[in-house]
mmCIF file of C-alpha atoms and ligand atoms in Angstrom:
data_model
loop_
_atom_site.group_PDB
_atom_site.id
_atom_site.type_symbol
_atom_site.label_atom_id
_atom_site.label_comp_id
_atom_site.label_asym_id
_atom_site.label_seq_id
_atom_site.Cartn_x
_atom_site.Cartn_y
_atom_site.Cartn_z
ATOM 1 C CA MET P 25 11.603 -84.633 87.733
ATOM 2 C CA GLU P 26 11.999 -81.654 90.064
ATOM 3 C CA GLY P 27 10.402 -81.834 93.445
ATOM 4 C CA LYS P 28 8.922 -85.250 92.649
ATOM 5 C CA VAL P 29 10.149 -88.449 94.339
ATOM 6 C CA SER P 30 9.581 -91.332 91.889
ATOM 7 C CA PHE P 31 10.430 -95.023 92.435
ATOM 8 C CA LEU P 32 12.227 -95.469 89.189
ATOM 9 C CA PRO P 33 14.297 -92.988 87.175
ATOM 10 C CA ALA P 34 13.071 -92.000 83.618
ATOM 11 C CA THR P 35 12.911 -94.789 81.123
ATOM 12 C CA ALA P 36 14.647 -93.498 78.115
ATOM 13 C CA SER P 37 16.257 -96.450 76.304
ATOM 14 C CA ALA P 38 15.101 -99.795 74.782
ATOM 15 C CA TYR P 39 17.282 -101.400 77.389
ATOM 16 C CA ALA P 40 15.817 -99.473 80.242
ATOM 17 C CA GLY P 41 12.371 -100.841 79.296
ATOM 18 C CA GLU P 42 13.675 -104.385 79.407
ATOM 19 C CA MET P 43 15.438 -103.814 82.727
ATOM 20 C CA ASN P 44 12.231 -102.457 84.229
ATOM 21 C CA TRP P 45 10.546 -105.887 83.438
ATOM 22 C CA LEU P 46 13.622 -107.715 84.987
ATOM 23 C CA PHE P 47 13.226 -105.435 88.024
ATOM 24 C CA ALA P 48 9.453 -106.200 88.244
ATOM 25 C CA GLY P 49 10.143 -109.799 88.012
ATOM 26 C CA LEU P 50 12.711 -109.848 90.701
ATOM 27 C CA ILE P 51 10.205 -107.855 92.987
ATOM 28 C CA ALA P 52 7.309 -110.102 92.205
ATOM 29 C CA THR P 53 9.407 -113.249 92.937
ATOM 30 C CA SER P 54 10.612 -111.928 96.255
ATOM 31 C CA VAL P 55 7.149 -110.826 97.253
ATOM 32 C CA PHE P 56 5.861 -114.232 96.337
ATOM 33 C CA ILE P 57 8.437 -115.970 98.415
ATOM 34 C CA LEU P 58 7.979 -113.605 101.352
ATOM 35 C CA LEU P 59 4.273 -113.920 101.376
ATOM 36 C CA LEU P 60 4.504 -117.798 101.088
ATOM 37 C CA VAL P 61 7.043 -118.135 103.962
ATOM 38 C CA PHE P 62 5.353 -115.598 106.244
ATOM 39 C CA GLY P 63 1.894 -117.025 105.380
ATOM 40 C CA LEU P 64 2.949 -120.429 106.270
ATOM 41 C CA MET P 65 4.497 -119.180 109.548
ATOM 42 C CA ILE P 66 1.397 -117.488 110.490
ATOM 43 C CA VAL P 67 -0.718 -120.498 109.693
ATOM 44 C CA PHE P 68 1.471 -122.874 111.742
ATOM 45 C CA CYS P 69 1.658 -120.472 114.588
ATOM 46 C CA VAL P 70 -2.048 -120.410 114.781
ATOM 47 C CA ARG P 71 -2.822 -124.028 114.208
ATOM 48 C CA TYR P 72 -0.148 -125.340 116.683
ATOM 49 C CA ARG P 73 -0.601 -122.549 119.299
ATOM 50 C CA LYS P 74 -0.577 -123.769 122.941
ATOM 51 C CA GLY P 75 -3.789 -125.272 123.800
ATOM 52 C CA SER P 76 -5.199 -125.799 120.319
ATOM 53 C CA GLY P 77 -6.502 -129.208 119.575
ATOM 54 C CA ALA P 78 -4.668 -129.697 116.362
ATOM 55 C CA ASP P 79 -3.381 -133.178 115.742
ATOM 56 C CA ARG P 80 0.280 -133.402 116.778
ATOM 57 C CA GLY P 81 0.829 -137.252 116.004
ATOM 58 C CA ASP P 82 2.855 -138.861 113.237
ATOM 59 C CA ARG P 83 5.705 -136.378 113.641
ATOM 60 C CA MET P 84 8.400 -138.634 112.201
ATOM 61 C CA LYS P 85 6.666 -139.387 108.891
ATOM 62 C CA LYS P 86 8.942 -138.058 106.103
ATOM 63 C CA THR P 87 7.560 -137.083 102.763
ATOM 64 C CA TRP P 88 10.700 -136.778 100.304
ATOM 65 C CA ARG P 89 8.163 -135.759 97.453
ATOM 66 C CA VAL P 90 7.457 -132.424 99.097
ATOM 67 C CA GLU P 91 11.108 -131.865 99.851
ATOM 68 C CA VAL P 92 12.138 -132.629 96.217
ATOM 69 C CA ALA P 93 9.215 -130.589 94.814
ATOM 70 C CA TRP P 94 9.957 -127.332 96.642
ATOM 71 C CA THR P 95 13.660 -127.545 96.122
ATOM 72 C CA ALA P 96 13.297 -128.274 92.325
ATOM 73 C CA ALA P 97 10.632 -125.399 91.979
ATOM 74 C CA THR P 98 12.720 -122.731 93.631
ATOM 75 C CA PHE P 99 15.842 -123.837 91.729
ATOM 76 C CA VAL P 100 14.028 -123.450 88.428
ATOM 77 C CA LEU P 101 12.495 -120.217 89.395
ATOM 78 C CA PHE P 102 15.899 -118.732 90.481
ATOM 79 C CA MET P 103 17.747 -120.129 87.478
ATOM 80 C CA GLY P 104 15.068 -118.645 85.381
ATOM 81 C CA LEU P 105 15.799 -115.154 86.826
ATOM 82 C CA TYR P 106 19.499 -115.688 86.393
ATOM 83 C CA ALA P 107 19.057 -116.649 82.727
ATOM 84 C CA TRP P 108 16.965 -113.648 82.118
ATOM 85 C CA GLY P 109 19.445 -111.241 83.732
ATOM 86 C CA ALA P 110 22.516 -112.811 82.066
ATOM 87 C CA ASN P 111 20.781 -112.559 78.663
ATOM 88 C CA LEU P 112 20.273 -108.819 79.157
ATOM 89 C CA TYR P 113 23.822 -108.416 80.415
ATOM 90 C CA ILE P 114 25.278 -110.148 77.376
ATOM 91 C CA GLU P 115 23.000 -108.127 75.032
ATOM 92 C CA LEU P 116 24.402 -104.905 76.554
ATOM 93 C CA HIS P 117 27.841 -105.805 75.137
ATOM 94 C CA ARG P 118 26.799 -106.913 71.674
ATOM 95 C CA PRO P 119 26.020 -103.750 69.691
ATOM 96 C CA PRO P 120 24.339 -103.888 66.334
ATOM 97 C CA LEU P 121 26.596 -103.363 63.409
ATOM 98 C CA ASP P 122 25.107 -100.090 62.380
ATOM 99 C CA ALA P 123 25.879 -98.464 65.787
ATOM 100 C CA THR P 124 27.694 -95.154 65.902
ATOM 101 C CA ASP P 125 30.977 -95.243 67.865
ATOM 102 C CA ILE P 126 31.370 -92.464 70.399
ATOM 103 C CA HIS P 127 34.576 -92.410 72.465
ATOM 104 C CA VAL P 128 34.571 -91.520 76.206
ATOM 105 C CA VAL P 129 37.621 -90.923 78.225
ATOM 106 C CA GLY P 130 37.244 -90.683 82.072
ATOM 107 C CA LYS P 131 39.826 -88.379 83.883
ATOM 108 C CA GLN P 132 39.966 -86.969 87.370
ATOM 109 C CA TRP P 133 37.331 -85.319 87.200
ATOM 110 C CA MET P 134 35.643 -85.040 83.947
ATOM 111 C CA TRP P 135 34.152 -87.000 80.996
ATOM 112 C CA LYS P 136 35.807 -86.278 77.658
ATOM 113 C CA VAL P 137 33.541 -87.308 74.668
ATOM 114 C CA GLU P 138 34.589 -87.578 71.128
ATOM 115 C CA HIS P 139 32.217 -88.135 68.093
ATOM 116 C CA PRO P 140 33.338 -89.851 65.003
ATOM 117 C CA GLY P 141 33.373 -86.544 63.150
ATOM 118 C CA GLY P 142 35.844 -85.136 65.600
ATOM 119 C CA GLN P 143 33.262 -83.055 67.700
ATOM 120 C CA LYS P 144 34.330 -82.878 71.254
ATOM 121 C CA GLU P 145 32.453 -82.313 74.358
ATOM 122 C CA ILE P 146 33.163 -82.342 78.218
ATOM 123 C CA ASP P 147 30.680 -83.650 80.758
ATOM 124 C CA ALA P 148 28.096 -83.745 78.125
ATOM 125 C CA LEU P 149 26.873 -86.347 75.664
ATOM 126 C CA HIS P 150 24.583 -85.509 72.696
ATOM 127 C CA VAL P 151 22.892 -88.493 70.854
ATOM 128 C CA PRO P 152 20.209 -88.827 68.196
ATOM 129 C CA VAL P 153 16.867 -90.615 69.394
ATOM 130 C CA GLY P 154 16.141 -94.074 68.017
ATOM 131 C CA ARG P 155 19.664 -94.769 66.609
ATOM 132 C CA PRO P 156 22.080 -97.291 68.334
ATOM 133 C CA VAL P 157 25.154 -95.810 69.879
ATOM 134 C CA ARG P 158 28.133 -97.797 70.930
ATOM 135 C CA LEU P 159 30.327 -96.276 73.593
ATOM 136 C CA VAL P 160 34.037 -97.076 73.849
ATOM 137 C CA LEU P 161 35.248 -96.236 77.206
ATOM 138 C CA SER P 162 38.678 -95.674 78.553
ATOM 139 C CA SER P 163 40.431 -93.845 81.358
ATOM 140 C CA GLU P 164 43.366 -91.720 81.647
ATOM 141 C CA ASP P 165 44.159 -92.379 85.508
ATOM 142 C CA VAL P 166 42.003 -94.409 87.751
ATOM 143 C CA ILE P 167 39.001 -96.490 87.431
ATOM 144 C CA HIS P 168 35.838 -94.509 86.834
ATOM 145 C CA ASP P 169 32.343 -95.762 85.953
ATOM 146 C CA PHE P 170 30.214 -94.213 83.304
ATOM 147 C CA ALA P 171 26.500 -94.407 84.320
ATOM 148 C CA ILE P 172 23.269 -93.146 82.799
ATOM 149 C CA PRO P 173 20.388 -94.163 85.190
ATOM 150 C CA ALA P 174 17.615 -93.235 82.667
ATOM 151 C CA PHE P 175 19.106 -95.754 80.168
ATOM 152 C CA ARG P 176 19.976 -98.263 82.903
ATOM 153 C CA ILE P 177 23.659 -98.538 81.870
ATOM 154 C CA ARG P 178 26.663 -98.431 83.902
ATOM 155 C CA GLN P 179 30.240 -99.610 82.961
ATOM 156 C CA ASP P 180 33.678 -99.255 84.486
ATOM 157 C CA ALA P 181 36.209 -97.245 82.518
ATOM 158 C CA VAL P 182 39.390 -99.000 83.380
ATOM 159 C CA PRO P 183 42.860 -97.552 82.623
ATOM 160 C CA GLY P 184 44.714 -99.642 80.114
ATOM 161 C CA ARG P 185 41.815 -100.974 78.395
ATOM 162 C CA TYR P 186 38.657 -100.403 76.229
ATOM 163 C CA GLU P 187 35.311 -101.280 77.468
ATOM 164 C CA THR P 188 32.190 -101.021 75.227
ATOM 165 C CA LEU P 189 28.504 -101.025 75.789
ATOM 166 C CA TRP P 190 25.603 -99.741 73.673
ATOM 167 C CA PHE P 191 22.122 -98.294 73.957
ATOM 168 C CA THR P 192 19.367 -96.920 71.755
ATOM 169 C CA PRO P 193 17.769 -93.854 73.304
ATOM 170 C CA THR P 194 13.957 -93.801 73.032
ATOM 171 C CA GLU P 195 12.884 -90.419 74.498
ATOM 172 C CA VAL P 196 13.991 -86.962 73.671
ATOM 173 C CA GLY P 197 15.201 -85.020 76.630
ATOM 174 C CA ASP P 198 18.034 -84.350 79.121
ATOM 175 C CA TYR P 199 19.289 -86.861 81.513
ATOM 176 C CA ARG P 200 21.913 -87.059 84.162
ATOM 177 C CA LEU P 201 25.347 -88.594 83.720
ATOM 178 C CA PHE P 202 27.313 -89.844 86.687
ATOM 179 C CA CYS P 203 30.622 -91.254 87.584
ATOM 180 C CA ALA P 204 29.620 -94.245 89.706
ATOM 181 C CA GLU P 205 32.957 -95.385 91.097
ATOM 182 C CA PHE P 206 34.709 -93.381 93.860
ATOM 183 C CA CYS P 207 37.543 -91.886 92.026
ATOM 184 C CA GLY P 208 39.073 -89.135 94.406
ATOM 185 C CA THR P 209 38.240 -85.796 95.897
ATOM 186 C CA ASP P 210 35.931 -84.448 93.196
ATOM 187 C CA HIS P 211 34.199 -87.719 92.390
ATOM 188 C CA ALA P 212 30.804 -86.436 93.399
ATOM 189 C CA ARG P 213 31.122 -83.562 90.959
ATOM 190 C CA MET P 214 32.090 -85.819 88.025
ATOM 191 C CA GLY P 215 28.941 -85.920 85.958
ATOM 192 C CA GLY P 216 27.027 -84.182 83.366
ATOM 193 C CA THR P 217 24.143 -84.172 81.002
ATOM 194 C CA VAL P 218 23.061 -86.477 78.238
ATOM 195 C CA THR P 219 20.872 -84.772 75.643
ATOM 196 C CA VAL P 220 18.878 -86.932 73.466
ATOM 197 C CA MET P 221 17.789 -85.073 70.264
ATOM 198 C CA GLU P 222 15.598 -85.638 67.063
ATOM 199 C CA PRO P 223 18.066 -86.907 64.416
ATOM 200 C CA GLY P 224 17.667 -83.589 62.462
ATOM 201 C CA ASP P 225 18.485 -81.530 65.464
ATOM 202 C CA PHE P 226 21.316 -83.731 66.267
ATOM 203 C CA GLN P 227 22.734 -83.346 62.758
ATOM 204 C CA ARG P 228 22.315 -79.554 63.159
ATOM 205 C CA TRP P 229 24.134 -79.643 66.496
ATOM 206 C CA LEU P 230 27.086 -81.695 64.959
ATOM 207 C CA ASP P 231 27.383 -79.137 62.169
ATOM 208 C CA GLU P 232 27.372 -76.208 64.628
ATOM 209 C CA GLN P 233 30.378 -77.683 66.442
ATOM 210 C CA GLY P 234 32.530 -75.942 63.618
ATOM 211 C CA SER P 235 34.558 -77.696 60.903
ATOM 212 C CA THR P 236 36.692 -80.012 62.995
ATOM 213 C CA GLU P 237 38.858 -82.627 61.512
ATOM 214 C CA SER P 238 37.380 -86.057 61.893
ATOM 215 C CA LEU P 239 39.012 -88.533 64.557
ATOM 216 C CA ALA P 240 40.491 -90.555 61.699
ATOM 217 C CA GLN P 241 42.181 -87.406 60.055
ATOM 218 C CA GLU P 242 43.641 -86.414 63.348
ATOM 219 C CA GLY P 243 44.745 -89.891 63.819
ATOM 220 C CA ALA P 244 46.422 -90.066 60.285
ATOM 221 C CA ALA P 245 48.446 -86.987 61.305
ATOM 222 C CA LEU P 246 49.538 -88.763 64.631
ATOM 223 C CA PHE P 247 50.327 -91.892 62.597
ATOM 224 C CA ARG P 248 53.031 -89.814 60.792
ATOM 225 C CA GLN P 249 54.152 -87.850 63.838
ATOM 226 C CA PHE P 250 54.792 -91.026 65.927
ATOM 227 C CA GLY P 251 56.630 -92.603 63.037
ATOM 228 C CA CYS P 252 54.187 -95.411 62.492
ATOM 229 C CA SER P 253 54.182 -94.756 58.873
ATOM 230 C CA GLY P 254 57.945 -95.200 58.726
ATOM 231 C CA CYS P 255 57.402 -98.969 59.176
ATOM 232 C CA HIS P 256 53.783 -99.458 58.254
ATOM 233 C CA GLY P 257 53.660 -97.027 55.161
ATOM 234 C CA ALA P 258 53.568 -98.417 51.679
ATOM 235 C CA ALA P 259 57.026 -97.024 50.868
ATOM 236 C CA SER P 260 58.506 -98.534 53.888
ATOM 237 C CA THR P 261 61.462 -100.997 53.604
ATOM 238 C CA VAL P 262 60.900 -102.375 57.010
ATOM 239 C CA HIS P 263 59.041 -105.755 57.021
ATOM 240 C CA ALA P 264 55.842 -104.665 58.834
ATOM 241 C CA PRO P 265 52.238 -105.652 58.254
ATOM 242 C CA PRO P 266 50.115 -103.280 56.113
ATOM 243 C CA LEU P 267 47.215 -101.960 58.211
ATOM 244 C CA GLU P 268 44.736 -101.540 55.330
ATOM 245 C CA GLY P 269 41.729 -103.809 55.809
ATOM 246 C CA LEU P 270 43.047 -105.031 59.088
ATOM 247 C CA PHE P 271 39.987 -103.821 61.240
ATOM 248 C CA GLY P 272 37.345 -106.489 61.933
ATOM 249 C CA ARG P 273 39.381 -109.379 60.542
ATOM 250 C CA PRO P 274 41.012 -112.437 62.207
ATOM 251 C CA VAL P 275 44.758 -112.063 62.448
ATOM 252 C CA PRO P 276 47.030 -115.151 62.722
ATOM 253 C CA LEU P 277 49.516 -114.762 65.394
ATOM 254 C CA ALA P 278 53.071 -116.137 65.685
ATOM 255 C CA SER P 279 51.832 -118.218 68.701
ATOM 256 C CA GLY P 280 49.608 -120.135 66.400
ATOM 257 C CA GLU P 281 46.471 -118.509 67.823
ATOM 258 C CA THR P 282 44.089 -116.174 65.985
ATOM 259 C CA ALA P 283 43.012 -112.758 67.354
ATOM 260 C CA MET P 284 40.182 -110.628 66.221
ATOM 261 C CA ALA P 285 41.437 -107.160 65.024
ATOM 262 C CA ASP P 286 38.970 -104.947 67.158
ATOM 263 C CA ASP P 287 39.646 -101.753 68.956
ATOM 264 C CA ARG P 288 41.286 -103.597 71.841
ATOM 265 C CA TYR P 289 43.593 -105.643 69.672
ATOM 266 C CA ILE P 290 44.872 -102.493 67.923
ATOM 267 C CA ARG P 291 45.331 -100.616 71.097
ATOM 268 C CA ASP P 292 47.257 -103.576 72.605
ATOM 269 C CA SER P 293 49.359 -103.868 69.447
ATOM 270 C CA ILE P 294 50.457 -100.247 70.065
ATOM 271 C CA LEU P 295 51.095 -100.426 73.755
ATOM 272 C CA MET P 296 52.232 -104.004 74.227
ATOM 273 C CA PRO P 297 53.433 -105.218 70.757
ATOM 274 C CA ARG P 298 55.151 -108.322 72.235
ATOM 275 C CA ALA P 299 51.891 -109.625 73.669
ATOM 276 C CA GLN P 300 50.364 -110.646 70.314
ATOM 277 C CA VAL P 301 52.811 -110.733 67.432
ATOM 278 C CA ALA P 302 51.358 -111.036 63.966
ATOM 279 C CA ALA P 303 52.529 -114.329 62.295
ATOM 280 C CA GLY P 304 55.263 -113.977 59.692
ATOM 281 C CA TYR P 305 56.828 -110.698 61.046
ATOM 282 C CA PRO P 306 59.709 -109.989 63.310
ATOM 283 C CA PRO P 307 58.765 -108.701 66.822
ATOM 284 C CA ILE P 308 60.596 -105.264 66.229
ATOM 285 C CA MET P 309 57.724 -102.865 66.879
ATOM 286 C CA PRO P 310 58.668 -100.718 69.932
ATOM 287 C CA SER P 311 56.032 -100.175 72.579
ATOM 288 C CA PHE P 312 54.410 -96.707 72.706
ATOM 289 C CA ALA P 313 53.099 -97.178 76.300
ATOM 290 C CA GLY P 314 53.626 -93.825 78.089
ATOM 291 C CA GLN P 315 54.173 -91.873 74.920
ATOM 292 C CA ILE P 316 50.634 -91.840 73.426
ATOM 293 C CA GLY P 317 47.782 -90.505 75.546
ATOM 294 C CA GLU P 318 44.327 -92.015 75.582
ATOM 295 C CA ASP P 319 42.942 -89.196 73.391
ATOM 296 C CA GLU P 320 45.684 -89.878 70.777
ATOM 297 C CA LEU P 321 45.288 -93.573 70.882
ATOM 298 C CA LEU P 322 41.564 -93.554 70.059
ATOM 299 C CA LYS P 323 42.420 -91.210 67.133
ATOM 300 C CA ILE P 324 45.047 -93.585 65.814
ATOM 301 C CA VAL P 325 42.604 -96.459 66.254
ATOM 302 C CA ALA P 326 39.894 -94.546 64.380
ATOM 303 C CA TYR P 327 42.453 -93.958 61.574
ATOM 304 C CA ILE P 328 43.367 -97.607 61.367
ATOM 305 C CA LYS P 329 39.594 -98.417 61.332
ATOM 306 C CA SER P 330 39.047 -95.980 58.503
ATOM 307 C CA LEU P 331 41.601 -97.978 56.445
ATOM 308 C CA GLY P 332 39.411 -101.048 56.840
ATOM 309 C CA THR P 333 37.223 -100.273 53.946
ATOM 310 C CA LYS P 334 40.071 -100.400 51.430
ATOM 311 C CA GLU P 335 41.152 -103.505 49.712
ATOM 312 C CA ARG P 336 43.697 -105.598 51.737
ATOM 313 C CA PRO P 337 47.065 -105.862 49.808
ATOM 314 C CA ALA P 338 48.481 -109.324 49.724
ATOM 315 C CA ARG P 339 50.955 -109.883 52.607
HETATM 316 C C1 HEC O 5 60.088 -100.303 63.872
HETATM 317 C C2 HEC O 5 58.980 -100.492 62.926
HETATM 318 C C3 HEC O 5 57.478 -100.114 63.547
HETATM 319 C C4 HEC O 5 57.014 -98.959 64.005
HETATM 320 C C5 HEC O 5 57.740 -97.666 64.294
HETATM 321 C C6 HEC O 5 55.658 -99.225 64.345
HETATM 322 N N1 HEC O 5 55.243 -100.550 64.035
HETATM 323 FE FE1 HEC O 5 53.609 -101.369 64.192
HETATM 324 N N2 HEC O 5 54.241 -103.185 63.717
HETATM 325 C C7 HEC O 5 55.659 -103.455 63.304
HETATM 326 C C8 HEC O 5 55.823 -104.886 62.937
HETATM 327 C C9 HEC O 5 57.096 -105.523 62.502
HETATM 328 C C10 HEC O 5 54.601 -105.489 63.352
HETATM 329 C C11 HEC O 5 54.259 -107.070 63.267
HETATM 330 C C12 HEC O 5 54.762 -107.684 64.503
HETATM 331 C C13 HEC O 5 54.025 -107.411 65.718
HETATM 332 O O1 HEC O 5 52.702 -107.774 65.721
HETATM 333 O O2 HEC O 5 54.449 -106.974 66.617
HETATM 334 C C14 HEC O 5 53.745 -104.485 63.728
HETATM 335 C C15 HEC O 5 52.271 -104.635 64.163
HETATM 336 C C16 HEC O 5 51.432 -103.580 64.287
HETATM 337 C C17 HEC O 5 49.953 -103.897 64.411
HETATM 338 C C18 HEC O 5 49.287 -105.286 64.380
HETATM 339 C C19 HEC O 5 48.975 -105.463 62.954
HETATM 340 C C20 HEC O 5 48.535 -106.874 62.553
HETATM 341 O O3 HEC O 5 48.489 -107.141 61.396
HETATM 342 O O4 HEC O 5 48.181 -107.585 63.411
HETATM 343 C C21 HEC O 5 49.398 -102.635 64.527
HETATM 344 C C22 HEC O 5 47.895 -102.429 64.661
HETATM 345 C C23 HEC O 5 50.517 -101.687 64.488
HETATM 346 N N3 HEC O 5 51.686 -102.328 64.289
HETATM 347 C C24 HEC O 5 50.239 -100.326 64.634
HETATM 348 C C25 HEC O 5 51.357 -99.421 64.802
HETATM 349 C C26 HEC O 5 51.118 -97.981 65.003
HETATM 350 C C27 HEC O 5 49.814 -97.251 65.356
HETATM 351 C C28 HEC O 5 52.444 -97.504 65.175
HETATM 352 C C29 HEC O 5 52.818 -95.997 65.606
HETATM 353 C C30 HEC O 5 52.258 -95.553 66.799
HETATM 354 C C31 HEC O 5 53.402 -98.494 64.760
HETATM 355 N N4 HEC O 5 52.659 -99.583 64.656
HETATM 356 C C32 HEC O 5 54.781 -98.339 64.786
HETATM 357 C C33 HEC O 5 56.501 -102.427 63.174
HETATM 358 C C34 HEC O 5 56.515 -101.058 63.432
HETATM 359 CU CU1 CU O 6 35.259 -90.751 88.274
#
């Protein structure tokens, strides 16, 4: 890239390829409309210039057919572009089931990344080529925006909630990573490098990071430290729901509604227990808002997720 001005950034993910087509489609449509309108303007200017002998009679004759035809044609054309774009946008938020979860926490002014095995990095993201990756984004302070132009992805990291998006890198190499939302003094320096590696190299890189505890193991320790196990543990005398097998299942709520137990639901259960109370249980769980940091939350969520594979005991 150095010293070279290019029209598009590198195309390094499956999604980026599709975005290029959409971009080309938008440009082609705009050029087509531009040429049509300006072409007609020039033709009419020449034909009806002062002193030309063109026929200027019958000016009041209306042809609604032409009117309806061009209105319908442009409507269909632009709705087609809309459907195309919306489809790509929805796809960005529907990760395949085998995607690896990587957590990213935005903070003034850095990106903190945690891999499922507990490996941590700052302002850097290592991913294997050809494998789907799902990012779970959160923020510790203000709104940041995680952007990788070479993958054509960008998503706000909003304090107080999880945002997800996914991608499959297709080209080995280093790419720039940015914060794309003005977030304070050092916003311009909040960025880093995404390194796409061969799966073998990536595995070696993970191993080299030292024997860290996995996110779920660290979460298990926090689960005891914050006293969650006192109510949710098997030996507890408090009437609280067991969390084994919770992840990914529909949960009946006291309000009569049903919620899906995903990252967001578990996070909200910890910070705002009153918002969605599990049916059949007293709303006695205290809120942990302000006590548990984003880093710790995602570990606890990873731990609860890891309980998901076990058989769910009868409630
Ligand atoms: C004082 C006892 C108590 C403590 C301490 C407690 N919980 Fe709870 N928790 C409950 C009860 C009771 C419910 C069910 C009612 C509700 O949804 O609020 C619940 C619900 C939940 C749910 C939703 C479960 C479902 O089936 O929908 C999750 C997840 C959860 N707690 C996680 C935690 C975590 C993590 C901690 C520690 C940070 C924690 N709880 C601490 C009592 C407790
Ligand atoms: Cu930022």
